[in-house]
Amino acid sequence: MERTWWKESVVYQIYPRSFMDSNNDGIGDLKGITSKLDYLKELGIDVIWLSPIYQSPNDDNGYDISDYQAIMSEFGSMEDFDELLEEAHKRGIKIMMDLVVNHSSDEHQWFLESKSSKDNSKRDYYIWKKGQDGKEPTNWESIFSGSVWEYDETTEEYYLHLFSKKQPDLNWENPKVRKEVYDLMTWWLDKGIDGFRMDVINMISKDQSYPDGEVLEGKKYADGGSYFLNGPRIHEFLQEMNQEVLSKYDIITVGETPGVTTDEAKMYTGSKRNELNMVFQFEHMTVGNGPDGKWDRQPWKLTELKSILSHWQVELEEDGWNSLYWDNHDQPRVVSRFGNDSDEYREISAKMLATCLHMMKGTPYIYQGEELGMTNVEFPSISQYKDIETLNAYEDYVTGNRMSEDEFMEAVYYIGRDNARTPFQWDESENAGFTKGTPWIEVNPNFKQINAQAQVEDVNSVFHYYKKLIQLRKNNSVIVYGNFEELMKDDESIYAYTRTLNDEKLLVICNFTQEQVDFKLPSDLNDTNKQLLISNYDVNENESIEHFSLRPYETRVYKI
Ligand code: NOJ
């Protein structure tokens, strides 16, 4: 397999609104990020993925862009951006921008023109359709609830919005739209940025026959996913984008691709395909989702999670490349979801989860605060929540009498996006040191126990553990390039695997439970020359590992 810098990198995601506020207006900003670059340098990451910083009315916190070449005024100015880029580069840190081009904001100049009349030159920049007998053109449900179609009285047609009605979908069938996108990408790359994370990029090609989907019992709309995920022209569009733009730069690219399978991922990321470096898959994030999706919480088993992650490891072994993540701005905090956020086990389980992910093959992503073991939050009232997905779902489920308020709030505490969006916990001062103003969303009340300052000072902290994992990856190419093999597939407590590169072998053992569990070394593995690389408990390094008992959430990595 070809060796490249982006396979060897660790990426750190910043959600600028919640990272660091430099001017005390309660909203994180670019100068705030610049002021914390030394912290990120100390952690050891290579690339920052910046969630959107472009001009936006903030219907979906910047994922609704009204000008792709301007900075959101709340975040600062273009000079602030240039300074951030320069200061990051000085420290050897690259910057990957979020590219949100499945849709724009309805306040983008293109859309304002498009909706002004049917014969406007930008009409076909978006997807307009007539209704069917007074109803929407299709029965598809928006990812943010309700119909994907919004009626516009001026021209008496509907426009498509897979997300909120303030996020109209761009019409990628129109070559002029594609050219506009390639031009703006080129403009940013020429400024010196180092890559793109492409928002829902596998939604840009829609089935042009726009068929209705099947409406499940008790629902008003259908899941139209099969008509817009990995659509008919997606690979053609990405290859064109690659040829027109990406291939001209030495950059990192990752596509966000909900609903992607390993076969499709190989098409997006195969080394001869000339599309993307890697994709974000979502299968492991759907563990515990019921038939009605993410708000419908169901029990889950470790074997389900393991088989998904291992399947991705094995399938992309020869060609293509994985991204590795537990957390991002759309997911709850992993220590609360797959670990244990009680005082007793939070640190130990956060370290175990980090090990499990960072020892796999792929490029690891750390979401801000994950390196501190930041947790989910439980705000008592829905009025304290800001996320449009959560608020729309509340209307749909609670106001629409499909779920009790208590049941819905439990789901929000478990899976809601605002769990990841509470301000970064810098220190134990007011508002966790994030702002001296009023934060746009409340701080998690546990910031006195969980904050960066305390953890940087404590060599046994989750922060230092992440730092060590990152260093291990830099010093051991088996972690980057080794083959993956799962052990004990049917075990409901332990996730164990090996990584092998030439004559080097790693053994990774993770106890996902609060119980003591037995580990037996498979007979074809040998522990005579073992060397402990990292562990989250004190371990007697000479002790045999042929058969031993793992403590709650214990993890160990051996070179064997
Ligand atoms: C995926 C982004 O990660 C999410 O935050 C956003 O709401 C949607 N795409 C729409 O842009």
XYZ file of C-alpha atoms and ligand atoms in Angstrom:
571
model
C 0.000 0.000 0.000
C 1.273 3.450 -0.915
C 2.503 5.497 2.053
C 1.199 9.078 2.262
C 1.240 11.847 4.882
C -2.528 11.897 5.286
C -2.525 8.209 6.196
C 0.016 8.968 8.902
C -1.782 12.041 10.289
C -4.063 12.526 13.260
C -6.848 15.046 12.671
C -8.428 17.241 15.339
C -11.882 18.653 14.685
C -12.748 22.143 15.873
C -16.330 23.323 16.103
C -15.447 27.024 16.143
C -18.629 28.231 17.814
C -17.804 26.219 20.929
C -14.011 26.180 21.049
C -12.668 29.496 22.376
C -14.158 32.972 22.496
C -11.568 35.769 22.256
C -13.865 38.798 22.325
C -16.326 37.691 25.016
C -19.478 37.813 22.903
C -20.248 34.250 24.006
C -19.382 32.738 20.615
C -16.114 31.003 19.801
C -14.032 32.645 17.065
C -10.925 32.419 14.886
C -8.696 34.449 17.190
C -9.773 32.112 19.961
C -8.571 29.148 17.924
C -5.259 30.840 17.125
C -4.727 31.472 20.833
C -4.996 27.726 21.483
C -2.712 26.394 18.763
C 0.044 25.708 21.264
C -2.323 23.454 23.199
C -3.004 21.478 19.997
C 0.695 21.375 19.196
C 1.330 19.882 22.599
C -1.347 17.257 22.015
C 0.563 16.377 18.859
C -2.102 16.479 16.161
C -1.178 17.114 12.518
C -4.306 18.532 10.917
C -7.190 20.674 12.115
C -10.588 20.131 10.518
C -12.436 23.398 10.932
C -16.210 23.102 10.908
C -17.673 25.878 8.698
C -16.459 29.420 9.313
C -18.086 31.006 6.265
C -20.742 33.690 6.266
C -23.990 32.132 7.387
C -27.344 33.045 8.913
C -26.680 30.126 11.289
C -29.857 28.202 10.834
C -27.657 25.093 11.186
C -24.600 26.690 12.813
C -22.691 27.469 9.651
C -23.745 24.424 7.619
C -25.961 26.904 5.751
C -23.559 29.139 3.849
C -24.567 32.477 2.341
C -21.110 33.419 1.017
C -18.400 30.801 0.475
C -15.648 33.395 0.232
C -16.417 35.429 3.342
C -15.922 34.733 7.049
C -18.887 34.650 9.438
C -18.712 38.016 11.201
C -19.184 36.393 14.635
C -16.013 34.387 13.994
C -13.891 37.364 12.875
C -12.437 38.524 9.573
C -10.466 37.158 6.619
C -7.343 38.665 8.230
C -8.058 36.570 11.315
C -8.328 33.520 9.094
C -5.044 34.292 7.337
C -3.378 34.706 10.708
C -4.779 31.370 11.912
C -3.532 29.613 8.791
C -0.096 31.169 9.064
C 0.255 30.437 12.777
C -0.936 26.852 12.296
C 1.537 26.304 9.457
C 4.346 27.756 11.572
C 3.657 24.981 14.058
C 3.505 22.312 11.368
C -0.277 21.989 11.670
C -2.378 21.807 8.519
C -5.895 23.193 8.100
C -8.697 21.269 6.419
C -11.817 23.307 5.686
C -15.399 22.101 5.730
C -16.928 22.228 2.262
C -20.722 22.388 2.331
C -21.880 22.240 -1.262
C -24.780 19.814 -1.308
C -26.761 22.875 -0.295
C -26.256 26.547 0.407
C -28.194 28.937 2.611
C -31.465 30.301 1.266
C -29.822 33.687 1.890
C -27.040 32.987 -0.622
C -27.142 35.409 -3.550
C -27.550 32.443 -5.906
C -30.755 31.364 -4.190
C -32.140 34.885 -3.916
C -31.778 35.164 -7.678
C -32.960 31.626 -8.333
C -36.237 32.125 -6.522
C -36.897 35.562 -8.001
C -38.354 34.232 -11.270
C -38.546 31.116 -13.429
C -36.438 32.702 -16.131
C -33.669 34.007 -13.887
C -30.240 32.837 -15.077
C -29.665 31.135 -11.701
C -33.045 29.357 -11.629
C -31.364 26.010 -12.370
C -28.766 26.444 -9.644
C -31.330 24.787 -7.333
C -33.911 22.029 -7.717
C -37.371 23.370 -8.488
C -40.418 21.204 -9.212
C -44.131 21.540 -9.688
C -46.385 19.897 -7.098
C -48.323 16.701 -7.821
C -52.069 17.454 -7.506
C -51.545 20.149 -4.909
C -49.040 18.020 -2.955
C -45.248 18.015 -2.699
C -43.346 16.648 -5.741
C -42.218 13.574 -3.722
C -43.091 12.218 -0.299
C -39.506 12.220 1.031
C -38.826 13.210 4.625
C -36.239 15.858 5.437
C -33.326 14.778 7.634
C -34.443 17.600 9.921
C -38.127 16.432 9.943
C -41.086 17.348 7.727
C -41.095 17.374 3.924
C -37.952 17.944 1.834
C -39.970 20.346 -0.331
C -40.828 23.967 0.403
C -43.430 25.814 -1.635
C -42.461 29.224 -2.904
C -45.335 31.518 -3.757
C -43.473 33.847 -6.091
C -43.024 31.221 -8.797
C -45.555 28.674 -7.524
C -43.052 25.825 -7.404
C -41.353 23.780 -4.708
C -37.612 23.685 -4.019
C -35.764 20.705 -2.573
C -34.048 20.874 0.830
C -32.805 17.569 2.244
C -31.997 19.453 5.468
C -33.777 22.568 6.781
C -35.860 24.784 4.524
C -33.107 27.371 4.881
C -30.678 24.886 3.230
C -31.846 24.524 -0.399
C -30.040 21.766 -2.327
C -27.778 22.903 -5.153
C -28.453 21.389 -8.561
C -25.312 19.437 -9.425
C -26.826 18.412 -12.767
C -26.110 22.002 -13.839
C -22.482 22.297 -15.072
C -22.460 25.970 -14.065
C -23.041 24.997 -10.444
C -20.201 22.520 -10.553
C -17.922 25.152 -12.069
C -18.847 27.641 -9.309
C -17.980 25.021 -6.693
C -14.652 24.119 -8.318
C -13.779 27.807 -8.547
C -14.427 28.476 -4.895
C -12.480 25.368 -3.892
C -9.553 26.537 -6.016
C -9.742 29.976 -4.423
C -9.350 28.479 -0.920
C -6.634 26.056 -1.970
C -4.693 28.871 -3.583
C -4.890 30.664 -0.248
C -2.912 27.763 1.161
C -5.418 25.569 2.972
C -4.583 21.891 3.142
C -7.751 20.049 2.274
C -11.500 19.627 2.526
C -13.935 17.673 4.629
C -16.932 17.456 2.327
C -20.308 17.699 3.985
C -22.829 14.994 2.912
C -20.991 14.778 -0.383
C -22.699 11.519 -1.346
C -26.035 13.357 -1.555
C -25.175 15.624 -4.488
C -26.487 13.325 -7.239
C -30.239 12.743 -7.099
C -32.282 10.155 -8.979
C -33.637 12.377 -11.733
C -36.967 10.556 -11.897
C -37.756 11.721 -8.329
C -39.875 8.696 -7.353
C -41.971 8.477 -4.186
C -40.670 6.284 -1.363
C -42.496 3.851 0.878
C -44.223 5.452 3.881
C -43.880 3.290 7.002
C -46.845 2.819 9.316
C -47.408 5.748 11.646
C -45.286 8.077 9.507
C -46.284 10.924 7.236
C -43.247 10.881 4.938
C -40.970 8.310 3.352
C -37.232 7.795 3.685
C -36.047 8.926 0.246
C -32.422 7.972 0.941
C -32.188 5.422 -1.844
C -32.950 8.210 -4.344
C -30.277 10.621 -3.193
C -27.537 8.695 -1.335
C -24.686 7.553 -3.614
C -26.846 8.608 -6.572
C -26.400 7.797 -10.268
C -23.768 10.442 -11.150
C -21.915 10.698 -7.828
C -18.674 9.103 -9.007
C -18.698 11.064 -12.235
C -19.064 14.309 -10.265
C -16.300 13.456 -7.812
C -13.929 12.364 -10.563
C -14.596 15.618 -12.344
C -13.949 17.547 -9.111
C -10.764 15.592 -8.642
C -9.576 16.317 -12.138
C -10.549 19.998 -12.076
C -9.324 20.763 -8.555
C -8.114 18.138 -6.085
C -5.489 16.488 -8.274
C -3.674 19.802 -8.611
C -2.798 20.012 -4.911
C -1.164 17.793 -2.286
C -4.082 17.825 0.134
C -6.238 15.719 2.440
C -9.847 14.994 1.490
C -12.558 13.224 3.433
C -16.138 12.852 2.312
C -18.996 12.647 4.754
C -21.069 9.802 3.331
C -24.076 8.678 5.378
C -25.428 5.269 4.427
C -22.218 4.280 2.632
C -21.292 0.581 2.385
C -17.756 -0.794 2.199
C -18.197 -1.543 -1.510
C -19.136 2.052 -2.193
C -16.370 3.309 0.083
C -13.861 1.432 -2.045
C -15.181 3.311 -5.049
C -14.857 6.662 -3.271
C -11.405 5.994 -1.859
C -9.694 3.379 -4.032
C -6.205 4.516 -5.005
C -6.912 4.256 -8.727
C -10.345 5.877 -8.560
C -9.191 9.514 -8.317
C -12.028 10.629 -6.069
C -11.354 11.118 -2.322
C -8.730 10.017 0.220
C -11.259 8.632 2.700
C -14.886 8.794 3.787
C -16.753 9.015 7.068
C -19.009 5.997 7.294
C -21.880 5.922 9.813
C -22.665 2.285 10.449
C -21.076 2.189 13.897
C -22.992 5.349 14.816
C -26.317 3.640 14.152
C -25.799 0.930 16.779
C -28.830 1.064 19.085
C -31.026 2.983 16.622
C -34.536 1.510 16.373
C -36.689 1.161 13.240
C -37.717 4.814 13.607
C -34.120 6.076 13.548
C -31.922 7.854 16.042
C -34.579 9.035 18.512
C -35.912 5.483 18.810
C -33.361 4.088 21.284
C -32.908 0.319 21.623
C -30.452 -1.886 23.535
C -27.273 -2.812 21.633
C -24.604 -5.480 21.910
C -20.836 -5.159 21.738
C -20.734 -7.837 19.036
C -22.755 -5.536 16.743
C -20.327 -2.664 17.214
C -17.317 -4.941 16.799
C -18.565 -6.605 13.661
C -19.202 -3.230 12.004
C -15.790 -1.784 12.862
C -13.951 -4.988 11.987
C -15.826 -5.314 8.700
C -14.611 -1.834 7.685
C -11.076 -2.693 8.732
C -10.975 -5.886 6.714
C -12.821 -4.657 3.637
C -10.550 -1.652 3.124
C -7.426 -3.665 3.846
C -6.025 -3.827 0.329
C -7.365 -0.680 -1.259
C -9.117 2.460 -0.076
C -8.590 4.041 3.325
C -10.621 4.344 6.540
C -11.303 7.362 8.688
C -11.570 6.458 12.372
C -13.887 8.381 14.645
C -16.087 8.071 17.712
C -17.123 11.689 18.078
C -17.896 14.741 16.012
C -20.228 17.735 16.239
C -23.217 15.570 15.241
C -22.636 12.709 17.661
C -22.898 12.400 21.430
C -19.763 12.124 23.566
C -18.312 8.635 23.207
C -17.457 8.192 26.872
C -21.162 8.642 27.667
C -22.280 6.448 24.794
C -19.948 3.447 24.554
C -18.007 3.972 27.791
C -19.056 4.931 31.301
C -19.166 8.569 32.383
C -19.545 7.918 36.123
C -16.860 9.467 38.363
C -15.423 6.015 38.909
C -14.971 4.919 35.307
C -14.985 8.020 33.113
C -11.231 8.383 32.720
C -10.477 4.719 32.471
C -13.216 4.042 29.915
C -12.305 7.154 27.871
C -8.751 5.820 27.621
C -9.975 2.369 26.643
C -12.162 3.772 23.860
C -9.323 5.946 22.604
C -7.009 2.936 22.463
C -9.544 0.793 20.662
C -9.918 3.415 17.920
C -6.377 4.748 17.644
C -4.825 1.322 17.244
C -6.957 0.605 14.174
C -5.986 1.125 10.569
C -7.089 4.478 9.170
C -6.717 8.176 9.905
C -7.939 8.951 13.436
C -10.093 11.994 14.164
C -10.319 13.546 17.615
C -13.258 15.839 18.261
C -12.569 18.804 20.553
C -12.869 17.765 24.188
C -12.726 14.047 23.420
C -9.085 14.223 24.516
C -10.348 15.306 27.955
C -13.072 12.679 28.155
C -15.751 15.390 28.008
C -19.235 13.957 28.610
C -22.814 14.362 27.444
C -24.944 16.991 29.154
C -28.486 16.822 30.554
C -30.231 20.183 30.364
C -33.567 19.962 32.199
C -35.574 21.899 29.613
C -35.825 21.694 25.830
C -35.592 25.504 25.836
C -31.891 25.167 26.737
C -31.202 23.269 23.513
C -30.079 25.059 20.336
C -29.692 22.351 17.711
C -32.165 22.579 14.839
C -32.301 18.800 14.419
C -33.209 18.304 18.089
C -35.737 21.158 18.134
C -37.456 20.019 14.936
C -37.572 16.430 16.195
C -39.124 17.682 19.459
C -41.917 19.278 17.416
C -42.336 16.127 15.385
C -42.291 13.599 18.256
C -43.450 15.426 21.390
C -45.757 18.116 20.015
C -46.927 15.576 17.424
C -47.720 13.079 20.244
C -45.482 10.324 18.893
C -43.391 10.095 22.078
C -43.727 11.335 25.642
C -41.628 14.339 26.612
C -39.661 12.246 29.129
C -38.882 9.552 26.606
C -37.764 12.124 24.057
C -35.546 13.980 26.550
C -33.905 10.678 27.508
C -33.074 10.176 23.832
C -31.691 13.728 23.625
C -29.474 13.082 26.651
C -28.173 9.995 24.969
C -27.868 10.943 21.304
C -28.629 14.658 20.725
C -26.088 16.771 18.832
C -25.823 19.464 21.502
C -24.006 16.948 23.717
C -20.957 17.655 21.572
C -21.562 21.370 21.235
C -21.318 22.620 24.816
C -18.308 24.928 25.198
C -14.837 23.451 25.401
C -13.773 23.149 29.030
C -10.472 25.039 29.319
C -10.203 25.566 33.068
C -12.260 25.859 36.243
C -12.945 29.585 35.987
C -16.375 30.940 35.103
C -17.839 29.386 31.925
C -14.934 26.941 31.913
C -12.659 29.703 30.585
C -14.475 29.593 27.240
C -15.864 33.144 27.475
C -16.285 35.982 29.908
C -19.618 36.762 28.266
C -22.761 34.632 28.167
C -22.040 31.450 26.210
C -24.342 30.820 23.232
C -25.091 27.415 24.745
C -24.670 26.562 28.404
C -21.465 25.036 29.692
C -21.562 21.454 30.958
C -21.715 21.835 34.777
C -18.926 19.262 35.225
C -16.182 21.650 33.998
C -14.575 21.945 37.426
C -13.714 18.238 37.355
C -13.096 17.975 33.621
C -10.964 20.687 32.033
C -7.850 21.098 29.931
C -5.757 22.983 32.456
C -6.072 20.286 35.095
C -5.367 17.538 32.573
C -2.342 19.150 30.961
C -0.837 19.346 34.467
C -1.621 15.716 35.302
C 0.518 13.137 33.480
C -2.057 10.429 34.165
C -4.910 12.342 32.537
C -6.953 11.403 29.489
C -5.174 14.266 27.664
C -1.735 12.742 28.248
C -3.042 9.353 27.266
C -4.196 10.718 23.877
C -0.849 12.416 23.486
C 0.855 9.087 24.024
C -1.415 7.307 21.524
C -0.549 9.928 18.914
C 3.167 9.489 19.560
C 2.875 5.710 19.338
C 1.317 6.071 15.896
C 4.176 8.309 14.793
C 6.800 5.857 16.018
C 5.254 2.568 14.885
C 4.334 2.188 11.244
C 2.523 -1.066 12.101
C -0.198 1.141 13.654
C -0.614 2.999 10.378
C -0.085 0.269 7.816
C -0.409 -3.090 9.563
C -3.095 -5.611 8.635
C -5.995 -6.021 11.026
C -7.270 -9.290 12.417
C -10.040 -9.617 14.971
C -9.824 -12.108 17.859
C -12.668 -13.486 20.030
C -15.358 -12.277 17.623
C -18.276 -13.599 19.667
C -17.169 -12.165 22.984
C -19.691 -9.640 24.369
C -17.175 -7.964 26.710
C -13.810 -7.803 25.005
C -12.771 -6.274 21.708
C -9.374 -7.707 20.823
C -7.410 -7.578 17.594
C -3.941 -7.785 16.163
C -2.137 -5.548 13.692
C 0.637 -7.037 11.609
C 3.255 -5.457 9.364
C 6.072 -7.705 8.118
C 7.516 -9.233 11.292
C 5.929 -6.742 13.677
C 2.738 -7.619 15.521
C 0.581 -5.667 17.952
C -2.027 -7.130 20.246
C -4.812 -4.758 21.310
C -7.163 -5.790 24.116
C -10.127 -3.698 25.298
C -12.667 -4.555 27.986
C -15.870 -2.672 27.161
C -17.581 -3.575 30.445
C -17.614 -2.607 34.084
C -16.916 -6.243 35.053
C -13.696 -8.181 35.490
C -13.393 -10.447 32.484
C -11.103 -13.285 31.499
C -8.701 -13.005 28.605
C -6.988 -16.023 27.055
C -4.267 -15.561 24.492
C -5.150 -17.500 21.332
C -2.814 -20.497 20.966
C -1.229 -19.238 17.738
C 0.056 -16.104 19.508
C 3.083 -16.111 21.688
C 3.886 -13.767 24.583
C 7.541 -14.644 25.189
C 8.926 -11.419 23.709
C 6.051 -9.178 24.566
C 6.488 -5.485 25.240
C 3.738 -3.349 26.768
C 3.198 -0.196 24.686
C 0.332 1.415 26.574
C -2.262 0.563 29.213
C -4.851 2.419 31.266
C -4.077 0.642 34.587
C -0.757 -0.164 36.209
C 0.442 -3.437 34.788
C 3.276 -5.712 35.807
C 5.030 -5.888 32.466
C 6.583 -9.260 33.142
C 3.323 -10.964 34.003
C 2.296 -13.627 31.499
C -0.686 -12.725 29.336
C -1.571 -16.263 28.380
C -4.509 -16.123 30.728
C -5.386 -13.177 32.923
C -8.220 -11.102 34.256
C -8.974 -7.691 32.756
C -10.194 -5.045 35.167
C -13.275 -2.867 34.380
C -12.681 -1.046 31.058
C -9.065 -2.167 31.066
C -7.067 -1.875 27.863
C -3.540 -2.964 26.964
C -1.493 -2.880 23.813
C 1.446 -5.250 23.470
C 4.052 -5.665 20.823
C 4.354 -9.446 20.576
C -23.705 17.091 8.118
C -23.117 18.007 9.134
O -22.109 17.347 9.828
C -24.254 18.454 10.003
O -23.821 19.155 11.137
C -25.186 19.283 9.166
O -26.330 19.592 9.928
C -25.629 18.555 7.911
N -24.570 17.848 7.267
C -26.191 19.516 6.916
O -25.168 20.318 6.398
